[in-house]
mmCIF file of C-alpha atoms in Angstrom:
data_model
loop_
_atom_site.group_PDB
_atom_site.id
_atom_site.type_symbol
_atom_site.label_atom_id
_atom_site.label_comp_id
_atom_site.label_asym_id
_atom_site.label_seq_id
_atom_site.Cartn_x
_atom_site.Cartn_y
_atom_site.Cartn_z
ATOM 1 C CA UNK A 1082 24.754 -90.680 -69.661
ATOM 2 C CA UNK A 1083 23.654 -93.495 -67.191
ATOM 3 C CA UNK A 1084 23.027 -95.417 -70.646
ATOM 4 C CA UNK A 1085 26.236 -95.197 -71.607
ATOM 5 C CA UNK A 1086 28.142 -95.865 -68.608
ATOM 6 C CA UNK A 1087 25.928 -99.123 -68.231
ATOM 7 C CA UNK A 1088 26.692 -100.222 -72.133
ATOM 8 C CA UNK A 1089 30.351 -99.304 -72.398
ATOM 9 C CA UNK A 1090 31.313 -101.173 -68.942
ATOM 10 C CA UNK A 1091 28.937 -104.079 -70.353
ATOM 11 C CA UNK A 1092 30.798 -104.556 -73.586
ATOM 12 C CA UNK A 1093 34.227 -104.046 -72.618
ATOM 13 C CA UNK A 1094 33.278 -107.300 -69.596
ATOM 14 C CA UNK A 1095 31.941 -109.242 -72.065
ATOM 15 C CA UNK A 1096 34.821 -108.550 -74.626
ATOM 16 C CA UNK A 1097 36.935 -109.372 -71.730
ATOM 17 C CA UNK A 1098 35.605 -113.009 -71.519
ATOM 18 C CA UNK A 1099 32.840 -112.692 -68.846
ATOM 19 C CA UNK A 1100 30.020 -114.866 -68.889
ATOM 20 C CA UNK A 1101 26.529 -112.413 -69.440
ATOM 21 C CA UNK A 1102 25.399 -113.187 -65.795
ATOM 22 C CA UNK A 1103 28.744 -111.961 -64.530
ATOM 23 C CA UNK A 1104 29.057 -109.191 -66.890
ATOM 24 C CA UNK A 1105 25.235 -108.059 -65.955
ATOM 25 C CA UNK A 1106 25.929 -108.166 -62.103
ATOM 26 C CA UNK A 1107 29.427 -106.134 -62.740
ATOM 27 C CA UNK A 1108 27.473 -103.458 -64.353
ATOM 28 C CA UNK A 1109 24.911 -102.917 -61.595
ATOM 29 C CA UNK A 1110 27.713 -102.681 -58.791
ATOM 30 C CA UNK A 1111 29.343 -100.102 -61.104
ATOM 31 C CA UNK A 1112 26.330 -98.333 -62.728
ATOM 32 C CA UNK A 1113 23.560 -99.233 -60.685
ATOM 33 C CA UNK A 1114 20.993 -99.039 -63.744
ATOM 34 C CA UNK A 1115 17.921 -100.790 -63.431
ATOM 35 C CA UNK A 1116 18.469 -102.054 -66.801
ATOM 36 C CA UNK A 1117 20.944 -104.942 -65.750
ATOM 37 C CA UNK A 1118 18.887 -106.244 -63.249
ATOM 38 C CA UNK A 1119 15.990 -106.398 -65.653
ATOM 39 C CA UNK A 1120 17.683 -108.097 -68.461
ATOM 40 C CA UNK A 1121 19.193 -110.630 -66.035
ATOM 41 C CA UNK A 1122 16.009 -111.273 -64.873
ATOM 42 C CA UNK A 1123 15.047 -112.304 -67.840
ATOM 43 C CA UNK A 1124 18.289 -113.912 -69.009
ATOM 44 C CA UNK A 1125 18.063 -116.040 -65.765
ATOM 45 C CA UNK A 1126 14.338 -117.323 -67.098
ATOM 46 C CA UNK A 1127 16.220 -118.591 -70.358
ATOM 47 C CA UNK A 1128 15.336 -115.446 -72.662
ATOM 48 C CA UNK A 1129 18.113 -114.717 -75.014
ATOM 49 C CA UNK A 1130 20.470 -111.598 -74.032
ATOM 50 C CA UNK A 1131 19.803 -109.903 -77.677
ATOM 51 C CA UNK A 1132 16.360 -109.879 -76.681
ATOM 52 C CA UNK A 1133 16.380 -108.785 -72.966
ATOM 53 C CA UNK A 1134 18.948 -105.899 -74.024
ATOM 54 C CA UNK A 1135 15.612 -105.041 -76.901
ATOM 55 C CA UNK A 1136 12.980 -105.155 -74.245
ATOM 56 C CA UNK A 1137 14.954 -102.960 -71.736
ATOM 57 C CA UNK A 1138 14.779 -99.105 -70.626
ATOM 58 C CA UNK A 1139 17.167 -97.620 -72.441
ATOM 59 C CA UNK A 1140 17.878 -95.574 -75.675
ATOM 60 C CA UNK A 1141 15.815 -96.413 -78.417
ATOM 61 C CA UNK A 1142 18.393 -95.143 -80.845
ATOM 62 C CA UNK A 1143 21.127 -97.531 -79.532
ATOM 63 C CA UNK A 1144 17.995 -100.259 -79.273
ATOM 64 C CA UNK A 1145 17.702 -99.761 -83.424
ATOM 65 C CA UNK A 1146 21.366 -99.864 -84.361
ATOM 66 C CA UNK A 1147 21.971 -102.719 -82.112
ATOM 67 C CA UNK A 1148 19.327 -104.578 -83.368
ATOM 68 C CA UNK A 1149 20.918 -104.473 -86.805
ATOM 69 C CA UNK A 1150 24.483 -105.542 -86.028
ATOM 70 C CA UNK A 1151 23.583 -108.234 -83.329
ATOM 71 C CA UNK A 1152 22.583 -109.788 -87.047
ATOM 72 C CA UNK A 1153 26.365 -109.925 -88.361
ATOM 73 C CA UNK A 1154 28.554 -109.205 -84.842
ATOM 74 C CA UNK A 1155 29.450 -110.965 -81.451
ATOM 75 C CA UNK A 1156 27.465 -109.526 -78.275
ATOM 76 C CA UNK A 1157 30.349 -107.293 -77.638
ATOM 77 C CA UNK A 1158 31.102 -105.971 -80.840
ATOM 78 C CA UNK A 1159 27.682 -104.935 -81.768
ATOM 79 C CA UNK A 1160 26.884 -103.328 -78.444
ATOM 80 C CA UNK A 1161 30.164 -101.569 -79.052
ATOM 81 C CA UNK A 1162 29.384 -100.345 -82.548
ATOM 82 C CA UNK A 1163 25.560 -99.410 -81.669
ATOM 83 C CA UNK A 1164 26.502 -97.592 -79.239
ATOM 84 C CA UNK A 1165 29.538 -95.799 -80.580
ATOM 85 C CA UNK A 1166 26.819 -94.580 -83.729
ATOM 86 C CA UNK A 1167 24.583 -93.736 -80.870
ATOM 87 C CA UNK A 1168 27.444 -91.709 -78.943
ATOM 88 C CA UNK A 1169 28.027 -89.845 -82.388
ATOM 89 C CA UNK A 1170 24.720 -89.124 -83.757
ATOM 90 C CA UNK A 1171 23.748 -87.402 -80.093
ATOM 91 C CA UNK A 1172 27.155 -85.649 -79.927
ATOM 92 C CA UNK A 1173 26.144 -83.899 -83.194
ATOM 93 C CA UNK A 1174 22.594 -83.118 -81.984
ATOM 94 C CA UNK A 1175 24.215 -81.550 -78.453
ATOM 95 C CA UNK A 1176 26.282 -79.435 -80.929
ATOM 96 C CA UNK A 1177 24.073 -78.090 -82.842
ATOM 97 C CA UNK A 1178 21.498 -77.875 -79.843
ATOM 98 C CA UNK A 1179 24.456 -75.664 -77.967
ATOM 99 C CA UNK A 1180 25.121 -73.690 -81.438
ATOM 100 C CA UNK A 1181 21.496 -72.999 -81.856
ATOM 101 C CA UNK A 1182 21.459 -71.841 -78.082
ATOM 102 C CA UNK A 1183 22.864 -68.291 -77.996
ATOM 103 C CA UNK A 1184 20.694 -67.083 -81.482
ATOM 104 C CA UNK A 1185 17.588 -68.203 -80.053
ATOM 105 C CA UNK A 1186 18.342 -66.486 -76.442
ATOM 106 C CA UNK A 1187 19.063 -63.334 -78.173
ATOM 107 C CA UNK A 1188 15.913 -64.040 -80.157
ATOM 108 C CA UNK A 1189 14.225 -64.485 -77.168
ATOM 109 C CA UNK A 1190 15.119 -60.910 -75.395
ATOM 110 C CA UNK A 1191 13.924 -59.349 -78.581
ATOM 111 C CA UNK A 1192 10.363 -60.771 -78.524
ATOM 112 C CA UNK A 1193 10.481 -59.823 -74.845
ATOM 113 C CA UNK A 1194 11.568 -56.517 -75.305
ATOM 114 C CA UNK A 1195 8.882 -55.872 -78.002
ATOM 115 C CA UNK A 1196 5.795 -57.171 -76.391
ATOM 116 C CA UNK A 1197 7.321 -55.025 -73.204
ATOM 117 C CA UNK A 1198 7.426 -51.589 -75.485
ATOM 118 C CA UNK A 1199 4.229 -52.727 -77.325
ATOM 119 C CA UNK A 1200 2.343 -53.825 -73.941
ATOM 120 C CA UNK A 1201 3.387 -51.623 -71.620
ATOM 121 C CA UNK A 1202 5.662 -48.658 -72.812
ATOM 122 C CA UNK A 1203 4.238 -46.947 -76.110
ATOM 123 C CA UNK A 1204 0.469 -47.033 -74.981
ATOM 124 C CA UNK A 1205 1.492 -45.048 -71.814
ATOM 125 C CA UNK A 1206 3.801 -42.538 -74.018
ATOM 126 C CA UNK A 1207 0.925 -42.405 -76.147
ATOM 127 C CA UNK A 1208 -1.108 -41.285 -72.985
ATOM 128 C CA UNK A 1209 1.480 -39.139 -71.518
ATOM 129 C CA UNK A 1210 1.827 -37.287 -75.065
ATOM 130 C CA UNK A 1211 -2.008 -36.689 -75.144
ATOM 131 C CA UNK A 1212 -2.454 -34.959 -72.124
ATOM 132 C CA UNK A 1213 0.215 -32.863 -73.057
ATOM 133 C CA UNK A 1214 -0.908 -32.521 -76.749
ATOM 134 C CA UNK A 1215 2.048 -33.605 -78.434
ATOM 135 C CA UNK A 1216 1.745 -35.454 -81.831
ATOM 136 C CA UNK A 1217 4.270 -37.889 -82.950
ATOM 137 C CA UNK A 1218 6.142 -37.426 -85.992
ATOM 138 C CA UNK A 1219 5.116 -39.843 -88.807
ATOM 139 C CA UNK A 1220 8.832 -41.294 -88.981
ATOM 140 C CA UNK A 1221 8.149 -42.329 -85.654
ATOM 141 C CA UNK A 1222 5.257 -43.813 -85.837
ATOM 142 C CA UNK A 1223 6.218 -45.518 -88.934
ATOM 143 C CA UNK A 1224 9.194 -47.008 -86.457
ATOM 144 C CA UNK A 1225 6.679 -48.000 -83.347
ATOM 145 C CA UNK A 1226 4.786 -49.557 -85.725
ATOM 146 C CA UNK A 1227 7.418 -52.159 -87.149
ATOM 147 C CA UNK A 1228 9.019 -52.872 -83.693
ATOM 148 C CA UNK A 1229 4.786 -54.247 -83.167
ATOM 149 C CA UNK A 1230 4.944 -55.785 -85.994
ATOM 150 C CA UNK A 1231 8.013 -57.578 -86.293
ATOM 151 C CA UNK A 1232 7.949 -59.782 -82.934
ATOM 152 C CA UNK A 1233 4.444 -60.840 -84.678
ATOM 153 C CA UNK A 1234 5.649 -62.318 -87.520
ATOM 154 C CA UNK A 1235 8.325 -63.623 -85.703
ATOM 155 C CA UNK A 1236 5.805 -65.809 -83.547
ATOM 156 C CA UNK A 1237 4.056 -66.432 -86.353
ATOM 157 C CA UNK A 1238 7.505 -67.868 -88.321
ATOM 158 C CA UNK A 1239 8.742 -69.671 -84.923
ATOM 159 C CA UNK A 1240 4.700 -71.303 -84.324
ATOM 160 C CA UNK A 1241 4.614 -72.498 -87.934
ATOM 161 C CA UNK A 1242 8.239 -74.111 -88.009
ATOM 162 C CA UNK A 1243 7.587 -75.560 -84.425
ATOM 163 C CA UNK A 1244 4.314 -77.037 -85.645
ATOM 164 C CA UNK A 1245 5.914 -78.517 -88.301
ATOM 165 C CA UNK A 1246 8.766 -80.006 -86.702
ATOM 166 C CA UNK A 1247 6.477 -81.556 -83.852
ATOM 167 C CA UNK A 1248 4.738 -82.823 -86.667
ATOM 168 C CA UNK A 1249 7.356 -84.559 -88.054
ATOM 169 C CA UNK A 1250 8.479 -86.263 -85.226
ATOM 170 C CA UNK A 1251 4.981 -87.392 -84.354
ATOM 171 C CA UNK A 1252 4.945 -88.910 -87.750
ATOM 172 C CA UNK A 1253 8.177 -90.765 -87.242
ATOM 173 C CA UNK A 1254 7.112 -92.206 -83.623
ATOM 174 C CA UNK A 1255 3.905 -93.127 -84.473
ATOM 175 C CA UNK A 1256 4.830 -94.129 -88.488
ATOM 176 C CA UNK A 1257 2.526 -91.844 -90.031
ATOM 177 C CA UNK A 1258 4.183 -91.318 -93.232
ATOM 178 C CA UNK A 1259 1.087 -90.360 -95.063
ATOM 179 C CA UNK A 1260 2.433 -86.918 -93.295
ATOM 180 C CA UNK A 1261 5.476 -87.107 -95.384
ATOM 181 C CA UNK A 1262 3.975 -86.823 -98.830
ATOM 182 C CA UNK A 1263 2.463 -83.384 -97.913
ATOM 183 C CA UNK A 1264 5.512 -81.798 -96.625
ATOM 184 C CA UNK A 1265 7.778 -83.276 -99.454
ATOM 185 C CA UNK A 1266 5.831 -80.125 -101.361
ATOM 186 C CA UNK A 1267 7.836 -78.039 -98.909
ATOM 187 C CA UNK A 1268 11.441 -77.387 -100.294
ATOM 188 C CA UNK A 1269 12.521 -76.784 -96.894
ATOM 189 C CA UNK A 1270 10.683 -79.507 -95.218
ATOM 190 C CA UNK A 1271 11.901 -82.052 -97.848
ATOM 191 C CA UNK A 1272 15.267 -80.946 -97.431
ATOM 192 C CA UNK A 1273 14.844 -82.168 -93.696
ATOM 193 C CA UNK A 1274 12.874 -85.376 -94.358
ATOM 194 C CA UNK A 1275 15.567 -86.271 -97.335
ATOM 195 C CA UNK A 1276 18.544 -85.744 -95.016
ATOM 196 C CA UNK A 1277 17.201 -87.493 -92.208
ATOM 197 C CA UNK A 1278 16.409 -90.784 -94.120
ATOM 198 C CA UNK A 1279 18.944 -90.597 -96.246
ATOM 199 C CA UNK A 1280 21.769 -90.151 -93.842
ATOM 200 C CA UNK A 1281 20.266 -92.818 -91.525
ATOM 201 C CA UNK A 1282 19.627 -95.592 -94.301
ATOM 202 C CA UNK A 1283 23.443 -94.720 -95.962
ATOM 203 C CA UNK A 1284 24.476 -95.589 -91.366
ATOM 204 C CA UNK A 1285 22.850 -98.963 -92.574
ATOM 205 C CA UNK A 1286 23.724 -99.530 -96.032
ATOM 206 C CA UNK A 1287 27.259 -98.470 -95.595
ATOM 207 C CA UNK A 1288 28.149 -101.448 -92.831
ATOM 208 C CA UNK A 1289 26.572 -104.083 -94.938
ATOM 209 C CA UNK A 1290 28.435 -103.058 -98.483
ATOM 210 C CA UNK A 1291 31.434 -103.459 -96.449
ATOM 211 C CA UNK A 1292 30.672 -106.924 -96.151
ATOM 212 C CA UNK A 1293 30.598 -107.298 -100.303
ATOM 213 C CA UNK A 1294 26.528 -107.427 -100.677
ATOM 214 C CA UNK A 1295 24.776 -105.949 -103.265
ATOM 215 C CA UNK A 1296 22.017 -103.452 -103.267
ATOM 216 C CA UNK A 1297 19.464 -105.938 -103.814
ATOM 217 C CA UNK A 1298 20.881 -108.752 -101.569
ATOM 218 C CA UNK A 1299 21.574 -105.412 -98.838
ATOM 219 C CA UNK A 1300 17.648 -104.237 -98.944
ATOM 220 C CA UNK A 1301 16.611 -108.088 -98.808
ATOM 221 C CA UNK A 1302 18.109 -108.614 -95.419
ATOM 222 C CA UNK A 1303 16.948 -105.213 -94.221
ATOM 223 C CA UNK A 1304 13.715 -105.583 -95.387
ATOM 224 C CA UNK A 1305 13.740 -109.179 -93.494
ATOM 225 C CA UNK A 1306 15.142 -107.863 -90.267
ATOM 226 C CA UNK A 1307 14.505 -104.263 -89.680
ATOM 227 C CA UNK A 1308 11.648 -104.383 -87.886
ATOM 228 C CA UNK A 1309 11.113 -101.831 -85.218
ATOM 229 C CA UNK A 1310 12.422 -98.571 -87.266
ATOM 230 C CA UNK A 1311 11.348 -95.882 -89.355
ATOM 231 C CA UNK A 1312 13.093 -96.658 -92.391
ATOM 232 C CA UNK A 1313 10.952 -99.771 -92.481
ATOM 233 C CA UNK A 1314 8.577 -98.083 -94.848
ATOM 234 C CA UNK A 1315 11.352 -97.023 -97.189
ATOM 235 C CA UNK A 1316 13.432 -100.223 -97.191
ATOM 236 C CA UNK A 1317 9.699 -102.139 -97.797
ATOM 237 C CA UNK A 1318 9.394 -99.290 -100.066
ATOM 238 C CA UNK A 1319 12.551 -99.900 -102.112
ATOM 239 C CA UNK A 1320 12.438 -103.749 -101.734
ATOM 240 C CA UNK A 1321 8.715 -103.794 -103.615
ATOM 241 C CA UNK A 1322 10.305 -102.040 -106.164
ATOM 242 C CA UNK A 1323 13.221 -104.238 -106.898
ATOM 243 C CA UNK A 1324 10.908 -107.295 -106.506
ATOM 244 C CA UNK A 1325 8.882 -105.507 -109.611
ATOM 245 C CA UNK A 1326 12.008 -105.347 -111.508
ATOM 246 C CA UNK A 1327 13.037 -102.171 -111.347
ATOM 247 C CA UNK A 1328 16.847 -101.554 -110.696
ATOM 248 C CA UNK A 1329 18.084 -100.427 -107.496
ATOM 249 C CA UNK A 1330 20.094 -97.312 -109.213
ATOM 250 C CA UNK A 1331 17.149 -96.326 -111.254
ATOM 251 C CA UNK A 1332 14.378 -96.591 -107.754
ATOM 252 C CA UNK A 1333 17.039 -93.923 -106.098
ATOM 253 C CA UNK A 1334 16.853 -91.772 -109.047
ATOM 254 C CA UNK A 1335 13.237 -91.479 -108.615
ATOM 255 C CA UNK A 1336 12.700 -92.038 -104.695
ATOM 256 C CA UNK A 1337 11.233 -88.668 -102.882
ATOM 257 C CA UNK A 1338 12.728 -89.680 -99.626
ATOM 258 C CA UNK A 1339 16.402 -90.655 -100.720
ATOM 259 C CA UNK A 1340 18.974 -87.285 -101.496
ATOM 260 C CA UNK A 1341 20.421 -86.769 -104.491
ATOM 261 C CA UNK A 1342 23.438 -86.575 -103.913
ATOM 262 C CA UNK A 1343 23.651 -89.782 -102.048
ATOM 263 C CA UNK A 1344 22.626 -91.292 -105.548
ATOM 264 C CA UNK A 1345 25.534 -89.619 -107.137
ATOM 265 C CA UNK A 1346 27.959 -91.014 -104.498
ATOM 266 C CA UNK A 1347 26.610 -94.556 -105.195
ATOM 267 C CA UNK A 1348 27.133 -94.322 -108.430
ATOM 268 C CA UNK A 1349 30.620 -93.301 -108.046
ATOM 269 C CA UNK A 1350 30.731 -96.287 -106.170
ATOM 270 C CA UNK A 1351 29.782 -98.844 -108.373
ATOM 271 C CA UNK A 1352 31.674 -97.042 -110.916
ATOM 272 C CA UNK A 1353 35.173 -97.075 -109.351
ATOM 273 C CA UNK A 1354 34.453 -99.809 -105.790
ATOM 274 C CA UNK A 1355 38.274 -99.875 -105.908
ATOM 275 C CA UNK A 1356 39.528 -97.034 -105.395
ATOM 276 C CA UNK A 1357 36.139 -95.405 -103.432
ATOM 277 C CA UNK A 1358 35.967 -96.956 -99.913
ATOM 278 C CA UNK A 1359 32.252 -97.708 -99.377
ATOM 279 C CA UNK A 1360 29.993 -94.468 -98.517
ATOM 280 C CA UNK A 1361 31.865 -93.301 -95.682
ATOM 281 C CA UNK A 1362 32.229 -90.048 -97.418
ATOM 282 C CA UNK A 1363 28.555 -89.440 -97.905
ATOM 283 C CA UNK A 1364 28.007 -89.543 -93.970
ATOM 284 C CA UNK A 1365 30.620 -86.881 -93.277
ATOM 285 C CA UNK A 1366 29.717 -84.733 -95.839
ATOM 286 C CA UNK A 1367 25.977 -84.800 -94.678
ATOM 287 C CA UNK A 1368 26.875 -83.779 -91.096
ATOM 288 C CA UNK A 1369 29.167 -80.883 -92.785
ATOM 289 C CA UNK A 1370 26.322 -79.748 -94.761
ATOM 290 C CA UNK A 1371 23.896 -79.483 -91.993
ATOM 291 C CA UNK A 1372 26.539 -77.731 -89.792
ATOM 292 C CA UNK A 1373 27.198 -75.228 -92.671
ATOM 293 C CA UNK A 1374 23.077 -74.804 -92.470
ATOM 294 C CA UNK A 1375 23.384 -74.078 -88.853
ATOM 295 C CA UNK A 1376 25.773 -71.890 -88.964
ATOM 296 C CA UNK A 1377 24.184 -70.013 -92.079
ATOM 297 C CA UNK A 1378 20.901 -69.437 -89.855
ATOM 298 C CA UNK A 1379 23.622 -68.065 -86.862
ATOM 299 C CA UNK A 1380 24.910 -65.462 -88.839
ATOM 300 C CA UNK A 1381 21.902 -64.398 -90.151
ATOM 301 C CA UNK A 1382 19.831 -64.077 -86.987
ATOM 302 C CA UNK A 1383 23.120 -62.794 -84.381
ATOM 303 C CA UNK A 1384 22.930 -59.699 -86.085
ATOM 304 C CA UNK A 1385 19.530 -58.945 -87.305
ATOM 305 C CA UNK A 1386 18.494 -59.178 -83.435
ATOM 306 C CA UNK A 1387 21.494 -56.960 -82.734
ATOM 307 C CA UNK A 1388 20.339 -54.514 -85.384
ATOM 308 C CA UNK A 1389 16.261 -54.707 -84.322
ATOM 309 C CA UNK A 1390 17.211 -53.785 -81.031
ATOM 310 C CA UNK A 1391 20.113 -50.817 -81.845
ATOM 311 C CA UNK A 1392 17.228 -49.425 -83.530
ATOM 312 C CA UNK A 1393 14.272 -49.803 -81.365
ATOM 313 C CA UNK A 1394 16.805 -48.188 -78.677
ATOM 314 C CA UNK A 1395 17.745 -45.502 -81.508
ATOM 315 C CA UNK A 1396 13.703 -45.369 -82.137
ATOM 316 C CA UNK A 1397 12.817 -45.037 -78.182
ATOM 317 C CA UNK A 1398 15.532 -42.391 -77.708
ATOM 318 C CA UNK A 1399 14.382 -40.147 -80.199
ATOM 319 C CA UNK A 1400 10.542 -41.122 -80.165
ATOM 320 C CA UNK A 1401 10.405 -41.109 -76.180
ATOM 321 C CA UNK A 1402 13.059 -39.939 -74.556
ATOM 322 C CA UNK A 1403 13.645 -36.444 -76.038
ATOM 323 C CA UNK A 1404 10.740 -35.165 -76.340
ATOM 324 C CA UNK A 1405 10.201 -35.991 -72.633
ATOM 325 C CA UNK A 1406 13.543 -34.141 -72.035
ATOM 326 C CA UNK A 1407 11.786 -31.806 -74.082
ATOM 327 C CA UNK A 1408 8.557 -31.641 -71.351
ATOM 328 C CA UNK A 1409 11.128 -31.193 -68.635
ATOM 329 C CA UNK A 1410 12.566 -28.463 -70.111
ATOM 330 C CA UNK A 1411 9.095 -25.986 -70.494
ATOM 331 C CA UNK A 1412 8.361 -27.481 -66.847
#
């Protein structure tokens, strides 16, 4: 948030007409980051603004996009379009963060209720029916044995997925991506790793077709500049390719990391560049399909929580609680 604030105030100064020095000194009266003291530190020792705004402590996301369109745009233009990417790639990961939120607290109380019955509550029924020699009926058993059971494979599920995705984002921080050829084997996981490249190199590709480039003249320059990223490996990827001879349609055809169906929207593209306006399209229907995903997993886990728990409470009713009645009763 802080981030923002500082950015947004420093690019509408600067599109305003302020000098850098001015604009920086503006910012920390009004923000009070430690970022704009930093940079004009170093802007004051004759390092270039660009370079200072790379170097400081703030987002790394808006650090990547800004390095790429401080290559074709004004200071305050490319701070302004960095960071309104920035603004909309984290809005959609809040969303689904606060989507996700309520399925995984009600998948939460189940594990807690199970390892509470399993832990606690049917091995002191089991010792309380004992001593009075009652036997449970096999139906119930069969019952307090999947409420033990479930929970378990639930963990397991949860630990493996978890493992996986911390995985992958080790991979991507530390560029690891021998990492990626394994889970490309996954459906699931190549799904993800797809989506994730894809949608970030179309962010990239999309602003420089609008500026008339080819493919091969667009993965030159990115190839050139794009330093500091994780699509480094895949542009470098793509660019060795095209340098072999191979044509840019025909590498996407074949690439593991790129989607499919960001190859069929290119070649749209070329097809009909008149009346298709650049790959806008692609980007919005990526972000629809992942929502669709999330919302897929919602409905599936909301109510099979709701119905593991009716009928552990159904289970512990009839299991426990009557026969206990039942106890009472001869007492």
């Amino acid at each position: 948030m802080k981030d923002t604030l500082f950015l947004e105030n420093c690019y509408i100064l600067l599109s305003q007409g302020y000098s850098v020095e001015d604009t920086l000194l503006l910012c920390e009266e009004i923000t009070h980051h430690k970022a704009c003291r930093e940079i004009l530190n170093k802007v004051s020792n004759g390092q270039d603004f660009s370079q200072a705004l790379l170097e400081a402590d703030i987002s790394h996301l808006f650090k990547e996009f800004y390095g790429f369109f401080a290559l074709k745009l004004n200071l305050s233009e490319a701070i302004k379009n960095a960071l309104s990417i920035t603004k909309l790639l984290d809005g959609h990961r809040q969303r689904l963060i606060k989507e996700l939120s309520y399925p995984l607290i009600l998948l939460l109380f189940m594990l807690i209720f199970s390892l509470f019955s399993t832990i606690v509550l049917f091995p002191r029924v089991n010792q309380l029916f004992s001593s009075f020699g009652i036997e449970l009926s096999l139906v119930v058993k069969i019952a307090f044995f999947f409420i033990r059971i479930i929970p378990i494979i639930v963990i397991l599920i949860s630990f493996i997925i978890i493992a996986i995705c911390f995985s992958i984002m080790r991979a991507l921080h530390y560029h690891q991506f021998q990492l990626f050829e394994r889970y490309l084997h996954i459906p699931a996981a190549k799904w993800c790793i797809q989506k994730y490249f894809t949608l970030k190199f179309s962010i990239y590709f999309n602003e420089l077709i609008k500026d008339d480039l080819d493919a091969n003249a667009i993965i030159t320059l990115l190839n050139e500049k794009m330093m500091d990223s994780d699509l480094k490996m895949i542009v470098y990827e793509i660019y060795r390719l095209i340098i072999e001879g191979h044509a840019f349609i025909d590498i996407l055809k074949d690439f593991p990391y790129i989607d499919p169906m960001f190859t069929s929207m290119y070649m749209m593209y070329i097809n009909h560049p008149d009346e298709i306006n650049a790959l806008d399209s692609y980007i919005d229907i990526c972000y629809s399909q992942i929502n669709h995903l999330i919302n897929r997993i919602i409905k599936i886990i909301t109510p099979s929580v709701y119905a593991f728990v009716s009928v552990s409470v159904i289970t512990v009713y009839l299991g426990i609680i009557l026969p206990l009645m039942n106890i009472i009763n001869d007492l």
